[in-house]
């Protein structure tokens, strides 16, 4: 008999968790499961609510972080503590519809290693977000060797084998979408229409999404470094040709060298490209620095796991 561990990162989800658990209970009457709530340093009463749910329901486990470590860290903590032979990751805000779960579990029993949800529409989201996300997928897939599926979510059921593989990538900079894709395995994509949050607000601003995209790219490809080299090489060649051109012009036609504007443009262009390249280099250095410090991905303050 299958046992499903459901990993649920929660950040200020006081209005959602109870509804979430209700839905799960209704959907999974025929299954054995545990729900692992990870309270990611919420500042509202999420923890108290989860604690109460755990007191009255033996299927509910929780882990509470000492502060906000981010969704990716919460997922990692949940996966480490999942005991099921099937492991599921899903959001607390019911944007990941629990009624897809039976179909996902079914797909695994058909022989797939992973059953993952894919949003087919982004109804109800601002146009900038849609455009930005489309651009991100195009860019990411162009520069990395991974092929992210557009609309793919973190919502998935996987076998223990896949979950263990994900845990082997114990890096500090965790971009889950990339990690899930990187480990491979046979995935069945299950499509669904975008759902609005039941309560609260998404914590993502445009600026955060932008930063997240940069992190994702830096975490999974070093192509930007090669682009710097490529740009540098092209500019050097062009500069050399231009130099030869000026020398010849001076020697043969005795044309005096002129052009303040040209000089300014060149200096500014080169300065810009140099700063950009240093920035790219710096980004990789930053990531390397953070990885080498080997800090824990999360710190647990309180949990009911291993209580018995
Ligand atoms: N979340 C988290 N830590 C954070 C931010 C979000 O654990 O720092 C959780 C949040 O409670 C939710 C899930 O991650 O269960 C997705 O967050 P959100 O709904 O804000 O993101 P979106 O659905 O817009 O991608
Ligand atoms: Mg959400």
mmCIF file of C-alpha atoms and ligand atoms in Angstrom:
data_model
loop_
_atom_site.group_PDB
_atom_site.id
_atom_site.type_symbol
_atom_site.label_atom_id
_atom_site.label_comp_id
_atom_site.label_asym_id
_atom_site.label_seq_id
_atom_site.Cartn_x
_atom_site.Cartn_y
_atom_site.Cartn_z
ATOM 1 C CA UNK A 1 0.000 0.000 0.000
ATOM 2 C CA UNK A 2 1.280 3.445 -0.904
ATOM 3 C CA UNK A 3 2.025 6.033 1.733
ATOM 4 C CA UNK A 4 2.053 9.641 0.567
ATOM 5 C CA UNK A 5 4.030 12.397 2.309
ATOM 6 C CA UNK A 6 2.709 15.833 1.411
ATOM 7 C CA UNK A 7 5.255 18.612 1.908
ATOM 8 C CA UNK A 8 3.633 22.041 2.331
ATOM 9 C CA UNK A 9 5.734 25.214 2.738
ATOM 10 C CA UNK A 10 3.762 27.870 4.630
ATOM 11 C CA UNK A 11 4.603 31.525 4.972
ATOM 12 C CA UNK A 12 1.849 33.618 6.565
ATOM 13 C CA UNK A 13 -0.874 31.194 5.545
ATOM 14 C CA UNK A 14 -3.121 31.465 8.636
ATOM 15 C CA UNK A 15 -6.199 31.808 6.451
ATOM 16 C CA UNK A 16 -5.318 28.920 4.133
ATOM 17 C CA UNK A 17 -3.908 25.994 6.131
ATOM 18 C CA UNK A 18 -7.173 24.822 7.682
ATOM 19 C CA UNK A 19 -8.970 24.952 4.347
ATOM 20 C CA UNK A 20 -6.022 23.203 2.759
ATOM 21 C CA UNK A 21 -6.093 20.326 5.228
ATOM 22 C CA UNK A 22 -9.884 19.985 4.852
ATOM 23 C CA UNK A 23 -9.501 19.655 1.096
ATOM 24 C CA UNK A 24 -6.720 17.114 1.440
ATOM 25 C CA UNK A 25 -8.772 15.026 3.861
ATOM 26 C CA UNK A 26 -11.735 15.062 1.502
ATOM 27 C CA UNK A 27 -9.638 14.165 -1.513
ATOM 28 C CA UNK A 28 -7.516 11.457 0.051
ATOM 29 C CA UNK A 29 -10.094 9.401 1.997
ATOM 30 C CA UNK A 30 -8.924 6.265 0.206
ATOM 31 C CA UNK A 31 -5.208 6.859 0.764
ATOM 32 C CA UNK A 32 -2.652 6.679 3.566
ATOM 33 C CA UNK A 33 -0.816 9.952 3.924
ATOM 34 C CA UNK A 34 0.920 12.441 6.169
ATOM 35 C CA UNK A 35 0.945 16.208 5.720
ATOM 36 C CA UNK A 36 4.202 17.945 6.669
ATOM 37 C CA UNK A 37 3.633 21.667 7.160
ATOM 38 C CA UNK A 38 6.806 23.728 7.165
ATOM 39 C CA UNK A 39 6.250 27.029 8.885
ATOM 40 C CA UNK A 40 8.781 29.258 7.169
ATOM 41 C CA UNK A 41 9.073 31.960 9.823
ATOM 42 C CA UNK A 42 5.529 33.259 9.475
ATOM 43 C CA UNK A 43 4.747 36.446 11.363
ATOM 44 C CA UNK A 44 1.031 35.659 11.709
ATOM 45 C CA UNK A 45 -0.629 32.826 13.638
ATOM 46 C CA UNK A 46 0.199 30.107 11.078
ATOM 47 C CA UNK A 47 2.283 28.170 13.623
ATOM 48 C CA UNK A 48 -0.421 28.117 16.315
ATOM 49 C CA UNK A 49 -2.981 26.921 13.783
ATOM 50 C CA UNK A 50 -0.687 24.183 12.489
ATOM 51 C CA UNK A 51 0.105 23.113 16.060
ATOM 52 C CA UNK A 52 -3.613 22.784 16.808
ATOM 53 C CA UNK A 53 -4.225 20.839 13.620
ATOM 54 C CA UNK A 54 -1.378 18.502 14.553
ATOM 55 C CA UNK A 55 -2.800 17.969 18.057
ATOM 56 C CA UNK A 56 -6.123 16.771 16.721
ATOM 57 C CA UNK A 57 -4.884 14.944 13.633
ATOM 58 C CA UNK A 58 -2.156 12.274 13.775
ATOM 59 C CA UNK A 59 -1.561 12.643 10.019
ATOM 60 C CA UNK A 60 -0.270 16.166 10.511
ATOM 61 C CA UNK A 61 3.422 16.797 11.107
ATOM 62 C CA UNK A 62 5.050 20.172 11.275
ATOM 63 C CA UNK A 63 8.454 21.784 11.250
ATOM 64 C CA UNK A 64 8.848 25.402 12.250
ATOM 65 C CA UNK A 65 11.894 27.406 11.164
ATOM 66 C CA UNK A 66 13.695 29.905 13.358
ATOM 67 C CA UNK A 67 13.067 32.587 10.717
ATOM 68 C CA UNK A 68 12.024 32.966 7.082
ATOM 69 C CA UNK A 69 14.386 30.894 4.931
ATOM 70 C CA UNK A 70 12.348 30.875 1.723
ATOM 71 C CA UNK A 71 10.140 28.357 0.000
ATOM 72 C CA UNK A 72 13.030 26.408 -1.491
ATOM 73 C CA UNK A 73 14.533 25.753 1.951
ATOM 74 C CA UNK A 74 11.119 24.771 3.270
ATOM 75 C CA UNK A 75 10.695 22.223 0.483
ATOM 76 C CA UNK A 76 14.137 20.795 1.270
ATOM 77 C CA UNK A 77 13.318 20.446 4.975
ATOM 78 C CA UNK A 78 10.045 18.731 4.108
ATOM 79 C CA UNK A 79 11.658 16.273 1.722
ATOM 80 C CA UNK A 80 14.281 15.323 4.310
ATOM 81 C CA UNK A 81 11.555 14.483 6.805
ATOM 82 C CA UNK A 82 9.146 12.780 4.412
ATOM 83 C CA UNK A 83 8.731 9.102 5.236
ATOM 84 C CA UNK A 84 6.368 7.982 2.460
ATOM 85 C CA UNK A 85 7.253 5.886 -0.544
ATOM 86 C CA UNK A 86 5.524 8.658 -2.486
ATOM 87 C CA UNK A 87 6.388 12.289 -1.835
ATOM 88 C CA UNK A 88 4.331 15.281 -2.875
ATOM 89 C CA UNK A 89 5.205 18.976 -2.838
ATOM 90 C CA UNK A 90 2.398 21.528 -2.922
ATOM 91 C CA UNK A 91 1.505 25.101 -1.914
ATOM 92 C CA UNK A 92 -0.707 25.864 1.052
ATOM 93 C CA UNK A 93 -2.796 28.508 -0.722
ATOM 94 C CA UNK A 94 -4.826 25.950 -2.752
ATOM 95 C CA UNK A 95 -3.355 27.264 -6.003
ATOM 96 C CA UNK A 96 -2.273 23.663 -6.428
ATOM 97 C CA UNK A 97 -5.647 21.890 -6.612
ATOM 98 C CA UNK A 98 -5.711 18.821 -4.321
ATOM 99 C CA UNK A 99 -8.204 17.132 -6.665
ATOM 100 C CA UNK A 100 -5.303 16.460 -9.056
ATOM 101 C CA UNK A 101 -3.695 14.188 -6.455
ATOM 102 C CA UNK A 102 -5.570 10.947 -7.256
ATOM 103 C CA UNK A 103 -4.667 11.341 -10.945
ATOM 104 C CA UNK A 104 -1.051 11.967 -10.010
ATOM 105 C CA UNK A 105 -0.861 8.916 -7.761
ATOM 106 C CA UNK A 106 -2.501 6.914 -10.535
ATOM 107 C CA UNK A 107 0.211 8.054 -12.963
ATOM 108 C CA UNK A 108 2.916 6.795 -10.603
ATOM 109 C CA UNK A 109 1.251 3.407 -10.332
ATOM 110 C CA UNK A 110 1.210 3.326 -14.141
ATOM 111 C CA UNK A 111 4.995 3.441 -13.973
ATOM 112 C CA UNK A 112 5.908 7.123 -14.113
ATOM 113 C CA UNK A 113 8.520 8.346 -11.617
ATOM 114 C CA UNK A 114 7.019 11.811 -11.314
ATOM 115 C CA UNK A 115 3.582 13.281 -11.922
ATOM 116 C CA UNK A 116 3.778 17.054 -12.074
ATOM 117 C CA UNK A 117 1.213 19.784 -12.584
ATOM 118 C CA UNK A 118 1.463 22.261 -15.413
ATOM 119 C CA UNK A 119 -0.551 25.463 -15.637
ATOM 120 C CA UNK A 120 -2.074 25.919 -19.054
ATOM 121 C CA UNK A 121 -3.261 29.473 -18.493
ATOM 122 C CA UNK A 122 -2.208 32.395 -16.373
ATOM 123 C CA UNK A 123 -5.668 33.880 -16.090
ATOM 124 C CA UNK A 124 -5.956 36.540 -13.458
ATOM 125 C CA UNK A 125 -2.288 37.425 -13.443
ATOM 126 C CA UNK A 126 -0.937 40.834 -14.495
ATOM 127 C CA UNK A 127 0.203 41.073 -18.120
ATOM 128 C CA UNK A 128 3.741 42.075 -17.086
ATOM 129 C CA UNK A 129 4.089 38.882 -15.082
ATOM 130 C CA UNK A 130 2.907 36.776 -17.999
ATOM 131 C CA UNK A 131 5.271 38.487 -20.411
ATOM 132 C CA UNK A 132 8.160 38.343 -17.962
ATOM 133 C CA UNK A 133 7.638 34.673 -17.297
ATOM 134 C CA UNK A 134 7.440 33.860 -20.997
ATOM 135 C CA UNK A 135 10.715 35.743 -21.582
ATOM 136 C CA UNK A 136 12.350 33.996 -18.624
ATOM 137 C CA UNK A 137 11.557 30.507 -19.935
ATOM 138 C CA UNK A 138 12.837 31.392 -23.406
ATOM 139 C CA UNK A 139 16.043 32.870 -21.996
ATOM 140 C CA UNK A 140 16.656 30.102 -19.465
ATOM 141 C CA UNK A 141 16.168 27.340 -22.014
ATOM 142 C CA UNK A 142 18.375 29.136 -24.518
ATOM 143 C CA UNK A 143 21.334 29.555 -22.176
ATOM 144 C CA UNK A 144 21.120 26.392 -20.091
ATOM 145 C CA UNK A 145 21.240 22.745 -21.066
ATOM 146 C CA UNK A 146 18.036 22.137 -19.127
ATOM 147 C CA UNK A 147 14.696 22.416 -20.821
ATOM 148 C CA UNK A 148 12.215 23.908 -18.391
ATOM 149 C CA UNK A 149 8.613 23.210 -19.307
ATOM 150 C CA UNK A 150 6.671 26.458 -19.502
ATOM 151 C CA UNK A 151 3.969 26.612 -16.863
ATOM 152 C CA UNK A 152 5.559 23.782 -14.870
ATOM 153 C CA UNK A 153 4.910 24.151 -11.155
ATOM 154 C CA UNK A 154 6.542 22.692 -8.073
ATOM 155 C CA UNK A 155 3.323 20.750 -7.481
ATOM 156 C CA UNK A 156 4.264 17.123 -7.998
ATOM 157 C CA UNK A 157 4.114 13.607 -6.679
ATOM 158 C CA UNK A 158 7.337 11.644 -6.954
ATOM 159 C CA UNK A 159 8.670 8.278 -5.949
ATOM 160 C CA UNK A 160 11.066 7.943 -3.047
ATOM 161 C CA UNK A 161 13.865 7.371 -5.537
ATOM 162 C CA UNK A 162 13.261 10.772 -7.168
ATOM 163 C CA UNK A 163 12.888 12.538 -3.833
ATOM 164 C CA UNK A 164 16.214 11.057 -2.682
ATOM 165 C CA UNK A 165 17.820 12.235 -5.915
ATOM 166 C CA UNK A 166 16.516 15.763 -5.295
ATOM 167 C CA UNK A 167 17.967 15.660 -1.773
ATOM 168 C CA UNK A 168 21.364 14.707 -3.158
ATOM 169 C CA UNK A 169 21.502 18.186 -4.654
ATOM 170 C CA UNK A 170 22.150 19.746 -1.297
ATOM 171 C CA UNK A 171 23.265 23.106 -2.641
ATOM 172 C CA UNK A 172 22.580 26.313 -0.779
ATOM 173 C CA UNK A 173 21.210 28.192 -3.785
ATOM 174 C CA UNK A 174 18.148 26.130 -4.451
ATOM 175 C CA UNK A 175 16.135 26.688 -7.607
ATOM 176 C CA UNK A 176 13.649 23.842 -7.240
ATOM 177 C CA UNK A 177 12.213 23.998 -10.749
ATOM 178 C CA UNK A 178 15.710 23.526 -12.140
ATOM 179 C CA UNK A 179 16.607 20.852 -9.602
ATOM 180 C CA UNK A 180 13.467 18.828 -10.353
ATOM 181 C CA UNK A 181 14.280 19.016 -14.053
ATOM 182 C CA UNK A 182 17.972 18.314 -13.539
ATOM 183 C CA UNK A 183 17.463 14.977 -11.768
ATOM 184 C CA UNK A 184 15.576 13.673 -14.801
ATOM 185 C CA UNK A 185 13.261 10.633 -14.575
ATOM 186 C CA UNK A 186 10.040 9.908 -16.427
ATOM 187 C CA UNK A 187 7.554 12.708 -15.817
ATOM 188 C CA UNK A 188 3.872 12.818 -16.608
ATOM 189 C CA UNK A 189 2.559 16.374 -16.979
ATOM 190 C CA UNK A 190 -0.951 16.975 -15.780
ATOM 191 C CA UNK A 191 -2.514 20.189 -17.027
ATOM 192 C CA UNK A 192 -4.774 22.482 -15.053
ATOM 193 C CA UNK A 193 -6.230 25.977 -15.225
ATOM 194 C CA UNK A 194 -4.665 28.647 -13.046
ATOM 195 C CA UNK A 195 -6.415 29.061 -9.700
ATOM 196 C CA UNK A 196 -6.424 32.182 -7.554
ATOM 197 C CA UNK A 197 -5.107 32.162 -3.995
ATOM 198 C CA UNK A 198 -7.854 31.354 -1.474
ATOM 199 C CA UNK A 199 -6.588 34.014 0.901
ATOM 200 C CA UNK A 200 -3.713 36.390 1.490
ATOM 201 C CA UNK A 201 -1.374 37.795 -1.124
ATOM 202 C CA UNK A 202 1.389 36.285 -3.158
ATOM 203 C CA UNK A 203 4.681 37.445 -1.739
ATOM 204 C CA UNK A 204 6.260 37.994 -5.139
ATOM 205 C CA UNK A 205 7.008 41.459 -6.485
ATOM 206 C CA UNK A 206 8.301 42.105 -9.991
ATOM 207 C CA UNK A 207 11.717 42.957 -8.589
ATOM 208 C CA UNK A 208 11.830 39.676 -6.649
ATOM 209 C CA UNK A 209 10.826 37.732 -9.747
ATOM 210 C CA UNK A 210 13.613 39.435 -11.671
ATOM 211 C CA UNK A 211 16.171 38.576 -9.007
ATOM 212 C CA UNK A 212 14.831 35.008 -8.846
ATOM 213 C CA UNK A 213 15.349 34.675 -12.618
ATOM 214 C CA UNK A 214 18.955 35.798 -12.331
ATOM 215 C CA UNK A 215 19.556 33.370 -9.455
ATOM 216 C CA UNK A 216 18.010 30.573 -11.494
ATOM 217 C CA UNK A 217 20.242 31.243 -14.474
ATOM 218 C CA UNK A 218 23.385 31.555 -12.366
ATOM 219 C CA UNK A 219 22.502 28.343 -10.522
ATOM 220 C CA UNK A 220 22.139 26.278 -13.668
ATOM 221 C CA UNK A 221 24.429 27.626 -16.354
ATOM 222 C CA UNK A 222 27.724 29.418 -16.809
ATOM 223 C CA UNK A 223 26.863 30.586 -20.311
ATOM 224 C CA UNK A 224 26.808 34.281 -19.233
ATOM 225 C CA UNK A 225 30.541 33.940 -18.484
ATOM 226 C CA UNK A 226 31.134 32.644 -21.983
ATOM 227 C CA UNK A 227 29.122 35.547 -23.361
ATOM 228 C CA UNK A 228 31.523 37.968 -21.626
ATOM 229 C CA UNK A 229 34.479 36.204 -23.220
ATOM 230 C CA UNK A 230 32.755 36.228 -26.586
ATOM 231 C CA UNK A 231 31.938 39.945 -26.371
ATOM 232 C CA UNK A 232 35.483 40.726 -25.267
ATOM 233 C CA UNK A 233 36.919 38.781 -28.185
ATOM 234 C CA UNK A 234 34.681 40.437 -30.781
ATOM 235 C CA UNK A 235 35.396 43.921 -29.476
ATOM 236 C CA UNK A 236 39.150 43.260 -29.434
ATOM 237 C CA UNK A 237 39.076 42.118 -33.046
ATOM 238 C CA UNK A 238 36.991 45.126 -34.120
ATOM 239 C CA UNK A 239 39.292 47.493 -32.223
ATOM 240 C CA UNK A 240 42.315 45.976 -33.910
ATOM 241 C CA UNK A 241 40.801 46.399 -37.368
ATOM 242 C CA UNK A 242 39.894 49.988 -36.549
ATOM 243 C CA UNK A 243 43.439 50.638 -35.332
ATOM 244 C CA UNK A 244 44.919 49.316 -38.557
ATOM 245 C CA UNK A 245 42.459 51.453 -40.483
ATOM 246 C CA UNK A 246 43.520 54.633 -38.657
ATOM 247 C CA UNK A 247 47.230 53.925 -39.044
ATOM 248 C CA UNK A 248 46.859 53.286 -42.762
ATOM 249 C CA UNK A 249 44.696 56.390 -43.191
ATOM 250 C CA UNK A 250 47.323 58.499 -41.447
ATOM 251 C CA UNK A 251 50.334 57.070 -43.262
ATOM 252 C CA UNK A 252 48.894 57.045 -46.776
ATOM 253 C CA UNK A 253 46.516 59.998 -46.786
ATOM 254 C CA UNK A 254 48.143 62.006 -43.976
ATOM 255 C CA UNK A 255 44.632 62.406 -42.541
ATOM 256 C CA UNK A 256 44.848 63.781 -38.999
ATOM 257 C CA UNK A 257 43.091 61.534 -36.436
ATOM 258 C CA UNK A 258 39.929 63.192 -35.172
ATOM 259 C CA UNK A 259 36.667 62.473 -33.456
ATOM 260 C CA UNK A 260 35.867 63.383 -29.860
ATOM 261 C CA UNK A 261 32.442 61.777 -30.202
ATOM 262 C CA UNK A 262 33.880 58.488 -31.416
ATOM 263 C CA UNK A 263 36.260 58.398 -28.475
ATOM 264 C CA UNK A 264 33.489 59.102 -25.964
ATOM 265 C CA UNK A 265 31.207 56.465 -27.426
ATOM 266 C CA UNK A 266 33.954 53.884 -27.419
ATOM 267 C CA UNK A 267 34.932 54.603 -23.838
ATOM 268 C CA UNK A 268 31.334 54.469 -22.634
ATOM 269 C CA UNK A 269 30.508 51.323 -24.580
ATOM 270 C CA UNK A 270 33.606 49.539 -23.351
ATOM 271 C CA UNK A 271 33.087 50.785 -19.809
ATOM 272 C CA UNK A 272 29.545 49.446 -19.886
ATOM 273 C CA UNK A 273 30.535 46.057 -21.201
ATOM 274 C CA UNK A 274 33.374 45.809 -18.697
ATOM 275 C CA UNK A 275 31.130 46.629 -15.764
ATOM 276 C CA UNK A 276 28.545 44.166 -16.991
ATOM 277 C CA UNK A 277 31.159 41.447 -17.305
ATOM 278 C CA UNK A 278 32.537 42.165 -13.854
ATOM 279 C CA UNK A 279 28.979 42.049 -12.553
ATOM 280 C CA UNK A 280 28.399 38.646 -14.127
ATOM 281 C CA UNK A 281 31.697 37.397 -12.760
ATOM 282 C CA UNK A 282 30.790 38.816 -9.353
ATOM 283 C CA UNK A 283 27.464 36.998 -9.373
ATOM 284 C CA UNK A 284 29.199 33.651 -9.833
ATOM 285 C CA UNK A 285 31.749 34.554 -7.194
ATOM 286 C CA UNK A 286 28.925 35.439 -4.807
ATOM 287 C CA UNK A 287 27.307 32.064 -5.365
ATOM 288 C CA UNK A 288 30.602 30.249 -4.916
ATOM 289 C CA UNK A 289 31.249 32.237 -1.736
ATOM 290 C CA UNK A 290 27.857 31.343 -0.322
ATOM 291 C CA UNK A 291 28.256 27.661 -1.219
ATOM 292 C CA UNK A 292 31.713 27.404 0.348
ATOM 293 C CA UNK A 293 30.490 28.849 3.632
ATOM 294 C CA UNK A 294 28.436 25.695 3.857
ATOM 295 C CA UNK A 295 25.747 27.229 6.000
ATOM 296 C CA UNK A 296 22.692 25.148 6.848
ATOM 297 C CA UNK A 297 19.805 25.494 4.395
ATOM 298 C CA UNK A 298 17.374 25.982 7.296
ATOM 299 C CA UNK A 299 17.268 26.001 11.083
ATOM 300 C CA UNK A 300 14.466 24.256 12.947
ATOM 301 C CA UNK A 301 13.066 25.869 16.045
ATOM 302 C CA UNK A 302 10.202 23.525 16.765
ATOM 303 C CA UNK A 303 8.753 20.300 15.352
ATOM 304 C CA UNK A 304 6.466 17.420 16.294
ATOM 305 C CA UNK A 305 8.404 14.934 14.205
ATOM 306 C CA UNK A 306 10.027 12.211 16.345
ATOM 307 C CA UNK A 307 7.802 13.267 19.242
ATOM 308 C CA UNK A 308 6.475 9.780 19.899
HETATM 309 N N1 LIG B 1 6.259 30.344 0.890
HETATM 310 C C1 LIG B 1 7.227 29.989 1.824
HETATM 311 N N2 LIG B 1 8.220 30.878 2.127
HETATM 312 C C2 LIG B 1 8.312 32.104 1.534
HETATM 313 C C3 LIG B 1 7.347 32.441 0.560
HETATM 314 C C4 LIG B 1 6.339 31.542 0.251
HETATM 315 O O1 LIG B 1 7.182 28.906 2.392
HETATM 316 O O2 LIG B 1 9.234 32.861 1.866
HETATM 317 C C5 LIG B 1 5.171 29.387 0.560
HETATM 318 C C6 LIG B 1 3.764 29.950 0.614
HETATM 319 O O3 LIG B 1 3.225 29.870 1.906
HETATM 320 C C7 LIG B 1 3.007 29.080 -0.363
HETATM 321 C C8 LIG B 1 4.080 28.751 -1.405
HETATM 322 O O4 LIG B 1 5.341 28.967 -0.775
HETATM 323 O O5 LIG B 1 2.552 27.876 0.228
HETATM 324 C C9 LIG B 1 3.951 29.614 -2.651
HETATM 325 O O6 LIG B 1 3.993 30.977 -2.306
HETATM 326 P P1 LIG B 1 3.143 32.081 -3.054
HETATM 327 O O7 LIG B 1 1.722 31.636 -3.138
HETATM 328 O O8 LIG B 1 3.415 33.375 -2.365
HETATM 329 O O9 LIG B 1 3.819 32.084 -4.478
HETATM 330 P P2 LIG B 1 3.125 31.912 -5.901
HETATM 331 O O10 LIG B 1 1.968 30.977 -5.745
HETATM 332 O O11 LIG B 1 2.712 33.268 -6.283
HETATM 333 O O12 LIG B 1 4.220 31.332 -6.731
HETATM 334 MG MG1 LIG B 2 0.516 30.851 -4.487
#
